[in-house]
Amino acid sequence: MYIDLVQPYLQWKSQPASGSVGQASKFDWEVLGSITVDSTQLLVSKSPDMSDATTTKKQSGVTRWYHPDHRTSSAKNNGLFSERYTFNASGVYYVQAVATVDQDWTKQGTGSDAPVPNVKPQTHIVNARTDNNWDYSSNGRRVKGRTVWSSPVSCGKSGCCY
């Protein structure tokens, strides 16, 4: 099961195939492969390359892997997020969920709590999700860092809407 934590990913739980202009459409997604969700939101665009995307309000939380003894533990530790979005004009829209996760993994102690030796995190699992410049190859395998993880792009019509 812990293989799920190797790489963050997002997946749609539900999304409308169409809707009505001026009425909110509900999108549900899950953030997986991480422990804390620093921010997640929807990007909405009329372009399939997501250029000029509108963003929804940022949300944050924790995933199913978050330990229940931590201070923010609750029954909502499941990585599920939801947003209602109102399309104001008819047309084809593209929607994508994005997330930044586990950024607190780069924080280290100071003073007597400083690590010895005092170096930045070295593991691939930390750097792959916290350092956009991380790029490591060995034995035909490559780990490329990034801080923003994305769902597949969803497409639908508005007017018939979405």
Short mmCIF file of C-alpha atoms in Angstrom, two decimals:
data_model
loop_
_atom_site.label_atom_id
_atom_site.label_comp_id
_atom_site.label_asym_id
_atom_site.label_seq_id
_atom_site.Cartn_x
_atom_site.Cartn_y
_atom_site.Cartn_z
CA MET A 1 0.00 0.00 0.00
CA TYR A 2 2.80 2.47 0.71
CA ILE A 3 3.75 2.45 -2.97
CA ASP A 4 0.88 4.95 -3.29
CA LEU A 5 3.12 7.55 -1.62
CA VAL A 6 5.87 7.36 -4.26
CA GLN A 7 4.28 10.01 -6.48
CA PRO A 8 1.39 12.41 -5.85
CA TYR A 9 -1.57 12.27 -8.23
CA LEU A 10 -5.12 13.58 -8.54
CA GLN A 11 -8.17 11.77 -9.82
CA TRP A 12 -11.72 12.81 -10.54
CA LYS A 13 -14.40 11.30 -8.30
CA SER A 14 -17.29 12.95 -10.15
CA GLN A 15 -17.72 15.63 -12.77
CA PRO A 16 -20.67 16.65 -14.90
CA ALA A 17 -20.65 15.85 -18.61
CA SER A 18 -22.85 18.87 -19.20
CA GLY A 19 -24.91 21.43 -17.33
CA SER A 20 -26.84 24.65 -17.68
CA VAL A 21 -25.47 28.16 -18.08
CA GLY A 22 -25.84 30.11 -14.84
CA GLN A 23 -26.26 27.01 -12.67
CA ALA A 24 -23.46 25.61 -10.51
CA SER A 25 -21.85 22.37 -11.66
CA LYS A 26 -20.23 20.21 -8.97
CA PHE A 27 -16.75 18.73 -9.35
CA ASP A 28 -15.28 16.24 -6.86
CA TRP A 29 -11.65 15.11 -6.88
CA GLU A 30 -9.21 13.25 -4.69
CA VAL A 31 -5.57 14.04 -3.97
CA LEU A 32 -3.55 10.85 -3.50
CA GLY A 33 0.07 9.80 -3.16
CA SER A 34 0.75 12.42 -0.49
CA ILE A 35 0.08 13.17 3.17
CA THR A 36 -0.76 16.88 3.40
CA VAL A 37 -2.45 18.99 0.74
CA ASP A 38 -0.99 22.49 0.96
CA SER A 39 -3.37 23.77 -1.70
CA THR A 40 -5.72 22.41 -4.31
CA GLN A 41 -8.13 24.11 -6.68
CA LEU A 42 -9.73 23.90 -10.10
CA LEU A 43 -8.45 25.51 -13.29
CA VAL A 44 -11.18 26.34 -15.83
CA SER A 45 -10.33 27.31 -19.40
CA LYS A 46 -11.84 27.50 -22.87
CA SER A 47 -8.53 26.18 -24.23
CA PRO A 48 -7.43 22.52 -24.02
CA ASP A 49 -3.89 23.62 -23.10
CA MET A 50 -5.40 25.37 -20.03
CA SER A 51 -4.00 28.76 -21.08
CA ASP A 52 -5.77 31.77 -19.59
CA ALA A 53 -7.37 29.52 -16.97
CA THR A 54 -9.61 30.89 -14.26
CA THR A 55 -8.88 29.49 -10.80
CA THR A 56 -11.28 28.64 -8.02
CA LYS A 57 -10.68 29.27 -4.32
CA LYS A 58 -7.73 27.34 -2.87
CA GLN A 59 -8.51 24.55 -0.43
CA SER A 60 -6.18 22.58 1.83
CA GLY A 61 -6.35 19.49 3.98
CA VAL A 62 -4.90 16.07 4.52
CA THR A 63 -5.16 12.71 2.78
CA ARG A 64 -6.02 9.21 3.92
CA TRP A 65 -2.33 8.68 4.79
CA TYR A 66 -2.30 11.42 7.43
CA HIS A 67 -1.70 9.87 10.86
CA PRO A 68 -4.78 10.06 13.11
CA ASP A 69 -2.78 11.24 16.15
CA HIS A 70 -1.76 14.54 14.55
CA ARG A 71 -3.39 17.76 15.71
CA THR A 72 -5.50 18.27 12.58
CA SER A 73 -6.87 14.75 12.62
CA SER A 74 -10.56 14.46 11.87
CA ALA A 75 -13.05 12.24 10.11
CA LYS A 76 -12.36 14.33 7.00
CA ASN A 77 -8.81 12.98 6.59
CA ASN A 78 -9.54 11.54 3.19
CA GLY A 79 -8.10 13.82 0.51
CA LEU A 80 -11.53 14.46 -1.03
CA PHE A 81 -12.26 17.95 -2.31
CA SER A 82 -15.31 19.48 -3.91
CA GLU A 83 -16.10 22.70 -5.77
CA ARG A 84 -19.18 24.14 -7.44
CA TYR A 85 -18.47 26.26 -10.49
CA THR A 86 -20.95 28.38 -12.46
CA PHE A 87 -20.33 28.73 -16.18
CA ASN A 88 -21.62 32.12 -17.31
CA ALA A 89 -21.65 31.49 -21.07
CA SER A 90 -22.26 28.55 -23.36
CA GLY A 91 -19.33 26.78 -24.99
CA VAL A 92 -16.78 24.05 -24.45
CA TYR A 93 -14.83 24.27 -21.19
CA TYR A 94 -11.81 22.37 -19.90
CA VAL A 95 -11.44 21.74 -16.17
CA GLN A 96 -8.40 20.45 -14.30
CA ALA A 97 -7.74 19.95 -10.59
CA VAL A 98 -4.25 20.91 -9.38
CA ALA A 99 -2.52 20.49 -6.02
CA THR A 100 0.67 21.30 -4.15
CA VAL A 101 1.47 18.71 -1.49
CA ASP A 102 3.83 17.86 1.38
CA GLN A 103 5.78 21.13 1.28
CA ASP A 104 6.39 20.90 5.04
CA TRP A 105 8.78 18.02 4.35
CA THR A 106 11.49 20.58 3.58
CA LYS A 107 11.31 22.19 7.03
CA GLN A 108 14.14 21.28 9.35
CA GLY A 109 14.97 22.03 12.93
CA THR A 110 17.22 24.86 14.07
CA GLY A 111 19.65 25.25 16.92
CA SER A 112 19.87 22.04 18.95
CA ASP A 113 17.16 20.52 16.72
CA ALA A 114 19.17 21.05 13.53
CA PRO A 115 20.01 17.86 11.62
CA VAL A 116 23.60 16.61 11.62
CA PRO A 117 24.96 17.10 9.07
CA ASN A 118 22.90 20.20 8.37
CA VAL A 119 21.97 19.56 4.73
CA LYS A 120 18.77 19.90 2.75
CA PRO A 121 16.58 16.79 2.33
CA GLN A 122 18.29 14.27 0.06
CA THR A 123 15.61 11.66 -0.64
CA HIS A 124 13.90 11.39 -3.99
CA ILE A 125 10.48 11.18 -2.32
CA VAL A 126 10.95 14.62 -0.70
CA ASN A 127 12.67 16.34 -3.60
CA ALA A 128 10.29 14.95 -6.23
CA ARG A 129 7.43 16.90 -4.65
CA THR A 130 9.19 19.97 -3.24
CA ASP A 131 11.92 20.99 -5.70
CA ASN A 132 11.13 21.94 -9.31
CA ASN A 133 14.86 21.75 -10.11
CA TRP A 134 15.35 18.18 -8.83
CA ASP A 135 16.42 15.95 -11.71
CA TYR A 136 18.17 12.67 -11.01
CA SER A 137 18.82 9.69 -13.28
CA SER A 138 20.26 6.28 -12.45
CA ASN A 139 20.15 2.90 -14.15
CA GLY A 140 17.66 4.05 -16.77
CA ARG A 141 15.27 5.60 -14.24
CA ARG A 142 14.61 9.31 -13.79
CA VAL A 143 13.15 11.32 -10.93
CA LYS A 144 12.07 14.83 -11.99
CA GLY A 145 10.87 17.19 -9.29
CA ARG A 146 7.81 19.39 -9.42
CA THR A 147 5.59 21.18 -6.95
CA VAL A 148 2.26 21.21 -8.81
CA TRP A 149 0.45 17.96 -9.56
CA SER A 150 -2.53 17.77 -11.92
CA SER A 151 -5.56 15.66 -12.70
CA PRO A 152 -6.43 14.67 -16.24
CA VAL A 153 -8.16 17.52 -18.08
CA SER A 154 -11.92 17.10 -18.20
CA CYS A 155 -13.94 18.54 -21.07
CA GLY A 156 -17.63 19.37 -21.34
CA LYS A 157 -20.14 21.68 -22.95
CA SER A 158 -21.91 24.67 -21.49
CA GLY A 159 -25.08 25.86 -22.96
CA CYS A 160 -25.81 22.42 -22.56
CA CYS A 161 -23.04 23.55 -20.20
CA TYR A 162 -19.81 22.88 -18.58
#
